[in-house]
XYZ file of C-alpha atoms in Angstrom:
620
model
C 186.682 95.544 45.393
C 183.439 93.915 46.482
C 180.862 93.424 43.704
C 177.143 94.312 44.232
C 174.742 91.447 44.992
C 173.666 89.355 42.031
C 170.033 90.520 42.291
C 171.131 94.155 42.095
C 173.241 93.449 39.005
C 170.298 91.731 37.278
C 167.953 94.614 38.129
C 170.419 97.204 36.764
C 170.871 95.227 33.525
C 167.080 94.942 33.095
C 166.482 98.674 33.659
C 169.258 99.665 31.248
C 168.015 97.270 28.531
C 164.417 98.505 28.826
C 165.529 102.151 28.750
C 167.525 101.619 25.532
C 164.685 99.661 23.891
C 161.976 102.242 24.678
C 164.187 105.227 23.848
C 164.829 103.771 20.380
C 161.130 103.028 19.951
C 159.972 106.555 20.867
C 162.667 108.124 18.666
C 161.478 106.072 15.683
C 157.843 107.006 16.367
C 158.601 110.737 16.745
C 160.701 110.793 13.588
C 158.025 108.948 11.603
C 155.336 111.433 12.674
C 157.611 114.407 11.918
C 158.466 113.066 8.460
C 154.795 112.429 7.670
C 153.859 116.010 8.668
C 156.684 117.508 6.584
C 155.670 115.438 3.562
C 152.052 116.562 3.972
C 153.169 120.211 4.249
C 155.034 119.936 0.934
C 152.124 118.081 -0.697
C 149.479 120.653 0.370
C 151.669 123.596 -0.685
C 152.219 121.966 -4.085
C 148.510 121.235 -4.503
C 147.615 124.820 -3.491
C 150.116 126.169 -6.049
C 148.595 124.004 -8.804
C 145.102 125.103 -7.722
C 146.226 128.756 -7.840
C 147.672 128.387 -11.357
C 144.453 126.771 -12.529
C 142.391 129.596 -10.986
C 144.682 132.299 -12.450
C 144.408 130.744 -15.922
C 140.616 130.514 -15.672
C 140.302 134.126 -14.448
C 142.539 135.399 -17.293
C 140.395 133.531 -19.808
C 137.208 135.040 -18.316
C 138.771 138.531 -18.340
C 139.707 138.209 -22.005
C 136.108 137.366 -22.898
C 134.870 140.246 -20.691
C 137.195 142.726 -22.377
C 136.179 141.629 -25.898
C 132.447 141.730 -25.136
C 132.717 145.093 -23.342
C 134.483 146.633 -26.306
C 131.786 145.305 -28.696
C 128.961 146.674 -26.494
C 130.583 150.109 -26.219
C 131.385 150.440 -29.925
C 128.861 148.282 -31.832
C 125.952 147.300 -29.557
C 124.064 145.860 -32.499
C 126.846 143.289 -33.029
C 126.826 142.221 -29.309
C 124.618 139.151 -29.710
C 126.618 138.023 -32.748
C 129.806 138.445 -30.735
C 128.355 136.259 -27.979
C 127.440 133.666 -30.595
C 130.995 133.800 -31.935
C 132.343 133.113 -28.452
C 129.585 130.689 -27.587
C 131.846 127.686 -27.217
C 134.176 129.501 -24.809
C 131.328 131.237 -22.966
C 129.325 128.041 -22.594
C 132.343 126.281 -21.206
C 132.893 128.928 -18.542
C 129.796 130.929 -17.678
C 126.174 130.430 -16.794
C 125.138 133.986 -17.738
C 126.310 137.062 -19.653
C 124.540 140.268 -18.593
C 124.639 144.052 -19.170
C 123.574 146.393 -16.348
C 123.124 150.093 -17.135
C 124.390 152.949 -15.007
C 121.101 153.042 -13.075
C 121.534 149.392 -12.037
C 118.838 148.004 -14.369
C 119.426 144.745 -16.237
C 119.236 145.606 -19.943
C 120.557 142.351 -21.404
C 120.902 138.711 -20.330
C 121.476 135.686 -22.474
C 119.163 133.792 -20.072
C 116.241 136.259 -19.971
C 113.696 135.849 -22.716
C 111.332 138.685 -21.666
C 111.878 142.446 -21.753
C 111.367 142.769 -17.992
C 114.034 145.043 -16.525
C 115.362 143.753 -13.189
C 117.034 146.174 -10.743
C 120.524 145.089 -9.678
C 121.535 148.419 -8.165
C 122.260 146.787 -4.794
C 124.928 144.480 -6.192
C 128.483 144.952 -4.918
C 130.096 145.375 -8.340
C 127.778 148.305 -9.229
C 128.993 150.246 -6.164
C 132.675 149.340 -6.737
C 132.819 150.310 -10.446
C 130.759 153.461 -9.932
C 133.198 154.630 -7.246
C 136.366 153.616 -9.175
C 135.300 154.853 -12.636
C 138.207 153.029 -14.251
C 138.330 149.834 -16.258
C 139.489 146.942 -14.079
C 138.377 143.401 -13.370
C 136.349 142.933 -10.171
C 135.286 139.615 -8.647
C 132.280 139.998 -6.343
C 131.243 137.824 -3.406
C 129.031 134.828 -4.287
C 125.422 135.767 -5.094
C 122.207 133.893 -5.786
C 121.170 135.014 -9.241
C 117.730 136.648 -9.546
C 117.481 135.594 -13.183
C 119.422 132.306 -13.197
C 118.366 131.219 -9.708
C 121.823 129.694 -9.194
C 124.823 130.516 -6.990
C 127.475 132.242 -9.040
C 130.735 134.148 -8.901
C 130.353 137.385 -10.827
C 133.328 138.670 -12.882
C 132.698 142.266 -13.988
C 134.223 145.206 -15.852
C 132.767 148.717 -16.177
C 131.285 150.077 -19.396
C 132.613 153.559 -20.085
C 131.323 156.198 -22.466
C 133.538 159.237 -22.984
C 135.410 158.269 -19.806
C 132.226 158.251 -17.701
C 130.601 155.255 -15.989
C 127.849 153.871 -18.203
C 127.148 150.434 -16.737
C 128.669 147.027 -16.034
C 129.196 143.872 -18.069
C 128.887 140.701 -15.993
C 129.900 137.113 -16.614
C 128.424 134.846 -13.902
C 130.485 131.697 -13.345
C 129.374 128.663 -11.359
C 131.577 127.965 -8.287
C 131.772 124.404 -9.616
C 134.039 125.712 -12.398
C 136.766 126.089 -9.715
C 135.605 123.319 -7.327
C 135.996 120.514 -9.865
C 139.774 120.973 -9.852
C 139.529 118.898 -6.621
C 139.011 115.778 -8.746
C 142.510 116.164 -10.263
C 144.170 115.992 -6.823
C 144.681 113.088 -4.407
C 143.774 114.589 -1.044
C 142.236 111.583 0.670
C 138.697 110.923 1.883
C 138.499 114.091 4.007
C 140.744 116.373 1.903
C 139.338 119.686 0.619
C 140.043 122.519 -1.782
C 138.721 126.007 -1.065
C 138.868 129.360 -2.843
C 138.495 132.216 -0.347
C 138.173 135.936 -0.916
C 140.444 138.258 1.115
C 137.312 139.398 3.009
C 136.763 135.777 4.174
C 133.853 134.603 1.966
C 134.080 131.046 0.607
C 133.973 131.393 -3.200
C 134.322 127.697 -4.094
C 134.872 124.493 -2.161
C 135.090 120.785 -2.884
C 133.663 118.453 -2.036
C 130.170 119.541 -0.766
C 130.476 123.049 -2.262
C 126.752 123.865 -2.437
C 126.285 124.030 1.304
C 129.389 126.145 1.929
C 129.320 128.934 -0.687
C 129.122 132.407 0.851
C 130.064 131.368 4.404
C 132.638 133.634 6.068
C 135.925 132.277 7.475
C 137.838 134.194 10.143
C 141.124 133.688 11.960
C 142.996 131.930 9.134
C 146.578 133.257 8.709
C 146.309 133.859 4.968
C 143.602 136.518 5.574
C 146.295 138.783 7.041
C 147.402 141.187 4.271
C 151.005 140.790 5.474
C 150.915 136.972 5.138
C 153.425 135.277 2.755
C 152.200 134.353 -0.728
C 152.217 130.685 0.214
C 152.531 128.639 3.371
C 151.046 126.050 5.702
C 148.920 126.049 8.859
C 146.780 123.583 10.781
C 143.427 124.029 12.543
C 139.989 122.565 12.910
C 137.772 123.633 10.016
C 135.137 126.231 10.896
C 132.937 124.683 8.178
C 132.922 120.964 9.096
C 135.017 120.716 12.310
C 137.671 118.357 10.801
C 141.260 119.051 11.934
C 143.466 119.429 8.848
C 146.898 120.488 7.703
C 146.443 123.194 5.057
C 148.584 124.605 2.291
C 147.657 127.957 0.704
C 148.684 130.133 -2.262
C 147.563 133.767 -2.465
C 146.625 135.656 -5.658
C 146.770 139.244 -4.319
C 146.087 140.727 -7.765
C 142.606 139.137 -7.620
C 142.097 139.278 -3.835
C 141.865 135.463 -3.616
C 143.584 132.644 -1.744
C 143.552 129.006 -2.925
C 143.642 126.484 -0.053
C 144.094 122.698 -0.037
C 143.872 120.536 3.082
C 144.648 117.007 4.224
C 142.946 115.557 7.312
C 145.482 115.029 10.127
C 143.893 111.660 10.909
C 144.613 110.479 7.350
C 148.151 111.966 7.361
C 149.034 110.176 10.573
C 147.133 106.933 9.875
C 150.215 105.092 8.456
C 152.349 106.433 11.314
C 149.813 105.234 13.858
C 149.733 101.807 12.272
C 153.523 101.728 12.438
C 153.296 102.918 16.046
C 151.094 99.963 16.969
C 153.601 97.595 15.366
C 156.626 99.186 17.075
C 154.873 99.371 20.424
C 153.907 95.726 20.077
C 157.515 94.743 19.316
C 158.840 96.877 22.172
C 156.209 95.519 24.527
C 157.019 91.932 23.582
C 160.757 92.591 24.007
C 160.140 94.214 27.391
C 157.988 91.317 28.497
C 160.700 88.872 27.437
C 163.385 90.793 29.372
C 161.148 91.029 32.437
C 160.227 87.326 32.263
C 163.856 86.236 32.067
C 164.873 88.499 34.957
C 161.840 87.415 36.987
C 162.694 83.747 36.549
C 166.277 84.342 37.664
C 165.286 86.508 40.608
C 162.538 84.123 41.589
C 164.984 81.260 42.002
C 167.308 83.365 44.143
C 164.457 84.828 46.183
C 162.878 81.413 46.781
C 166.079 80.073 48.266
C 166.549 83.123 50.470
C 162.906 83.098 51.586
C 163.086 79.455 52.586
C 166.134 80.013 54.786
C 164.720 83.191 56.291
C 161.324 81.569 56.929
C 162.933 78.689 58.758
C 164.897 81.071 60.955
C 161.850 83.239 61.687
C 159.646 80.256 62.488
C 162.160 78.858 64.990
C 162.574 82.231 66.651
C 158.825 82.966 66.776
C 158.039 79.584 68.330
C 160.538 80.257 71.052
C 159.128 83.761 71.671
C 155.537 82.526 71.691
C 156.376 79.894 74.294
C 158.013 82.532 76.483
C 155.272 85.188 76.093
C 152.062 83.173 75.828
C 151.083 83.714 79.458
C 151.892 87.418 79.228
C 149.761 87.844 76.111
C 146.780 86.099 77.737
C 146.954 88.300 80.826
C 147.437 91.486 78.786
C 144.507 90.603 76.498
C 142.260 89.899 79.495
C 143.148 93.248 81.099
C 142.616 95.061 77.786
C 139.152 93.522 77.353
C 138.215 94.549 80.907
C 139.312 98.149 80.216
C 137.452 98.189 76.895
C 134.224 96.986 78.541
C 134.535 99.654 81.241
C 135.155 102.363 78.621
C 132.174 101.141 76.605
C 129.878 101.325 79.617
C 131.153 104.831 80.397
C 130.663 105.881 76.749
C 127.081 104.577 76.796
C 126.409 106.480 80.017
C 127.833 109.707 78.569
C 125.901 109.177 75.349
C 122.678 108.907 77.327
C 123.516 112.075 79.250
C 124.428 113.903 76.021
C 121.180 112.840 74.351
C 119.220 114.065 77.357
C 121.098 117.370 77.304
C 120.435 117.759 73.569
C 116.732 117.052 74.091
C 116.589 119.592 76.916
C 118.535 122.092 74.740
C 116.083 121.656 71.867
C 113.148 122.068 74.291
C 114.667 125.282 75.623
C 115.340 126.512 72.085
C 111.741 125.732 71.102
C 110.363 127.479 74.181
C 112.641 130.429 73.525
C 111.370 130.563 69.920
C 107.733 130.439 71.106
C 108.203 132.770 74.084
C 107.459 135.903 72.089
C 104.303 134.363 70.589
C 103.036 133.068 73.929
C 103.823 136.432 75.547
C 101.859 138.122 72.774
C 98.895 135.767 73.246
C 98.903 136.392 77.040
C 99.540 140.126 76.632
C 96.336 140.672 74.620
C 93.826 139.513 77.308
C 95.982 140.986 80.101
C 96.023 144.288 78.206
C 92.271 144.642 77.912
C 91.758 143.394 81.526
C 94.129 146.165 82.648
C 92.225 148.660 80.513
C 88.927 147.452 82.009
C 90.359 147.888 85.529
C 91.125 151.525 84.670
C 87.519 151.959 83.486
C 86.182 150.236 86.617
C 88.321 152.563 88.795
C 86.827 155.601 87.063
C 83.320 154.114 87.375
C 83.879 153.413 91.096
C 84.996 157.024 91.682
C 81.824 158.329 90.044
C 79.599 155.845 91.890
C 81.277 156.728 95.209
C 80.523 160.336 94.508
C 76.877 159.432 93.834
C 76.664 157.347 97.012
C 78.076 160.275 99.032
C 75.400 162.466 97.506
C 72.726 159.914 98.489
C 74.044 159.824 102.040
C 74.033 163.611 102.323
C 70.671 163.913 100.597
C 68.767 161.611 103.005
C 68.841 164.293 105.663
C 67.857 167.135 103.366
C 65.683 165.241 100.887
C 67.873 166.708 98.097
C 66.412 164.794 95.093
C 67.205 167.349 92.361
C 70.902 167.522 93.308
C 71.201 163.712 93.197
C 69.498 163.588 89.781
C 71.959 166.204 88.490
C 74.933 164.135 89.679
C 73.517 160.989 87.960
C 73.229 162.902 84.721
C 76.724 164.321 85.119
C 78.368 160.929 85.637
C 76.141 159.213 82.991
C 74.829 156.799 85.571
C 72.785 154.682 83.094
C 75.861 154.094 80.833
C 78.069 153.182 83.823
C 75.473 150.726 85.075
C 75.188 149.011 81.649
C 78.914 149.103 80.786
C 80.096 147.909 84.199
C 78.449 144.544 83.667
C 80.099 144.197 80.221
C 83.519 145.271 81.560
C 83.349 142.640 84.298
C 82.287 139.953 81.747
C 85.140 140.897 79.372
C 87.659 140.789 82.218
C 86.468 137.322 83.204
C 86.769 136.209 79.553
C 90.331 137.570 79.350
C 91.363 135.764 82.509
C 89.809 132.560 81.114
C 91.991 132.946 77.996
C 95.110 133.337 80.151
C 94.009 130.301 82.178
C 93.552 128.285 78.933
C 97.036 129.285 77.654
C 98.601 128.199 80.954
C 96.625 124.940 80.820
C 97.797 124.312 77.240
C 101.398 125.000 78.256
C 101.063 122.482 81.071
C 99.393 119.968 78.719
C 102.152 120.555 76.118
C 105.038 120.090 78.536
C 103.336 117.477 80.777
C 105.078 118.899 83.841
C 105.836 116.100 86.273
C 104.995 113.427 83.664
C 108.203 111.563 82.848
C 106.748 108.064 82.885
C 105.079 106.045 80.176
C 101.296 106.554 80.301
C 98.202 106.386 78.135
C 97.683 109.738 76.426
C 95.147 111.364 74.105
C 97.154 112.397 71.004
C 94.331 114.707 69.844
C 94.551 116.639 73.123
C 98.328 116.860 72.688
C 97.934 118.136 69.119
C 95.338 120.741 70.183
C 97.431 122.038 73.084
C 100.545 122.194 70.854
C 98.594 124.063 68.157
C 97.470 126.604 70.761
C 101.069 127.084 71.901
C 102.400 127.622 68.344
C 99.347 129.468 67.058
C 101.232 132.776 66.979
C 103.845 131.125 64.674
C 101.197 129.797 62.286
C 98.105 131.987 62.194
C 99.688 134.714 60.033
C 101.133 132.265 57.466
C 98.841 129.245 57.187
C 95.327 127.959 57.619
C 95.402 124.886 59.854
C 92.970 122.104 58.888
C 92.281 119.244 61.290
C 91.072 115.919 59.923
C 91.023 113.789 63.059
C 90.105 110.125 62.854
C 89.173 107.806 65.705
C 92.243 107.255 67.895
C 92.579 105.049 70.978
C 94.701 106.173 73.924
C 98.382 105.594 73.126
C 101.039 104.498 75.595
C 103.843 107.073 75.307
C 105.833 109.842 76.969
C 103.382 112.723 76.252
C 105.877 115.548 76.772
C 108.293 114.106 74.208
C 105.534 113.352 71.683
C 104.197 116.916 72.048
C 107.738 118.178 71.406
C 107.771 116.189 68.129
C 104.367 117.694 67.169
C 105.724 121.184 67.849
C 108.897 120.624 65.753
C 106.871 119.403 62.757
C 104.288 122.233 63.014
C 106.910 124.999 63.387
C 108.923 123.561 60.448
C 105.733 123.443 58.351
C 105.019 127.100 59.109
C 108.588 128.133 58.295
C 108.441 126.271 54.963
C 105.501 128.454 53.796
C 106.780 131.733 52.367
C 103.543 133.743 52.068
C 100.213 132.045 52.778
C 99.417 128.370 52.658
C 97.764 125.447 54.384
C 98.846 123.005 57.091
C 96.728 119.832 57.169
C 96.782 117.503 60.206
C 95.335 114.021 59.715
C 95.134 111.132 62.174
C 93.964 107.540 62.039
C 94.622 104.011 63.202
C 95.582 100.812 61.423
C 95.299 97.642 63.466
C 97.497 97.961 66.555
C 99.199 101.159 65.319
C 98.126 104.800 65.051
C 99.400 107.460 62.687
C 99.587 111.256 62.563
C 100.316 113.225 59.377
C 101.454 116.873 59.209
C 101.371 118.179 55.616
C 102.188 121.672 54.360
C 101.999 123.478 51.008
C 105.412 125.066 51.471
C 108.520 125.150 49.303
C 109.373 121.443 49.699
C 112.731 119.790 50.344
C 115.285 119.438 47.479
C 116.122 115.782 46.672
C 119.792 116.288 47.597
C 118.778 117.294 51.160
C 116.039 114.699 51.709
C 118.410 111.981 52.911
C 120.103 114.323 55.426
C 117.198 116.029 57.217
C 117.385 113.628 60.195
C 121.163 114.118 60.621
C 122.128 115.956 63.826
C 122.941 119.670 63.321
C 121.885 119.613 59.633
C 119.894 122.747 58.794
C 119.296 124.954 55.758
C 118.172 127.898 57.882
C 120.393 130.994 58.255
C 122.889 131.063 61.115
C 121.142 131.797 64.403
C 117.687 130.594 63.264
C 117.989 126.881 63.899
C 119.982 124.345 65.894
C 119.686 121.524 63.366
C 118.475 119.227 66.177
C 114.673 119.410 65.806
C 114.141 116.663 63.233
C 117.086 114.605 64.524
C 115.666 114.500 68.069
C 112.145 113.963 66.715
C 113.403 110.955 64.749
C 115.184 109.608 67.860
C 112.043 110.133 69.978
C 109.821 108.217 67.554
C 112.399 105.393 67.326
C 112.472 105.330 71.131
C 108.686 104.769 71.004
C 109.230 101.824 68.592
C 107.612 103.903 65.840
C 108.488 105.313 62.424
C 108.923 108.868 61.081
C 108.550 109.017 57.272
C 108.740 112.002 54.919
C 107.415 112.659 51.410
C 108.393 115.930 49.737
C 108.707 117.587 46.342
C 110.008 121.061 45.553
C 107.098 123.411 44.857
C 104.456 120.912 46.119
C 105.158 120.756 49.860
C 106.138 118.208 52.502
C 104.295 115.519 54.462
C 105.650 113.948 57.671
C 103.928 110.770 58.906
C 104.362 109.476 62.458
C 103.467 105.822 63.087
C 103.291 104.607 66.718
C 102.265 101.328 68.379
C 99.246 101.627 70.696
C 101.152 99.932 73.525
C 104.829 99.525 74.342
C 106.648 96.293 75.234
C 106.767 95.768 78.994
C 110.512 96.314 79.274
C 110.240 99.590 77.308
C 107.295 100.862 79.313
C 109.331 100.384 82.483
C 111.878 102.996 81.329
C 111.616 106.756 81.821
C 112.926 109.514 79.665
């Protein structure tokens, strides 16, 4: 039987050793954590049981005093103060107040109240409970802030009965600290707690930091379920301070209370975590030692094999390189030739594509403006057509009058001619005809101006670099897009002194139109578009600013990307700003933007007055 290679045997031994080492380590860690949790469960249950016995003993002692004092008040009220004095040592040790409340809820006696003022306590919980029960039993109310003592207290009460009827309540008010200080007898760690909770969820006592927690309501704890066992454990993050603890509890169902003790999980597991660090360190060191030994052995074997293999490969490669060197040179030369040809073809196609995109954007822009331009032309054409109808009617009437003149020359029929002039309102026709002709001429002039602006905007037949008046281009573009802007914005021109600029006017006018239409679309209701121009040395600049919605910061870096648009589908190609940016770069200029949401957007075009000779020789 053939044995596996030595390297494979070493690798298998290393893997097996590491698996055994780490399995033992994780088992020890898991068992240590489990043992620590079980010990903490037993400790918290024991502490809760001791806390419960302490609370039960204290409550029984309070109830004994309540019963004795209630009997004295019912039978010998005059001896009540003396009875309190007789129990003063016990009462002073337990309570902060002894009080009698009559059946109407008025305070009739308090060992803390010096005046005869009668305070109403009819709204207190124990008044309602004893009045409804009408039997003698101990009741422990939720924590209250005493109106006489001014301190938080737990009120232990029994009813006062006269002839079997409810006659009032005797109250012993006990400070929550009387139960909280049991915490000092336990060893629960830095974040351990003891809590006494009523079955309705109110915190009756808590240590440490009991003053800020009294009266708060806890929900969701398992011991609040009436079917819960008398004692048990649970873990959760405290709703009072957020610390995750393991709790033990002991219920006193006869008093409607649960006594809870808790240990912070961090403190329970702190020794285990320290042990974990030690074990992990030992396991890590052992693993590193195993790996180092195996690596040293494998390294020696691998080095020898690599040296032999490298020598064989080098000899073989030298032989192959000698045989194929000429082939590689020829193949590389042919590949470079093909790559250069493909690059030239790609550049040619890119130029064609850019031209097609520019033409597509122009057509889209013209399509967008067609309705507005048609509307602007339709207005003057409409009233010229209307005036032609009026002129036709006037001509018919005047022809009729001229026929009457021709017939009347032979008969000298003056009265009949005068009647016809009155019938056709000759004086009105004569005055209105002149105005109709003037209005028609004005309408045709407006159509002529629109056509001239369209020609100026598109620069038909002008595809060569030439000196152009940017102000004239702006004005003609504004006239073309006026229907897009006049209902949404007031356009303000602040033209500075500009020299003639060497450019491709049609492309620059296209950029003006893109910026103006975008500015109008950015204004939701009514706003302002401000156009400013100026020069700075051998450059000129044009600014188009709007008071629209502005561009969000996350979109500002993408507005010049091809096909990027935030408009709804069908309302934009996403090419306007991209082609505008490319056009300005083609003119050796700069297109900058400044925008803020809610303030508006400003685009600034910067162009050189003249182009380099080699650039000016190109056409679009």
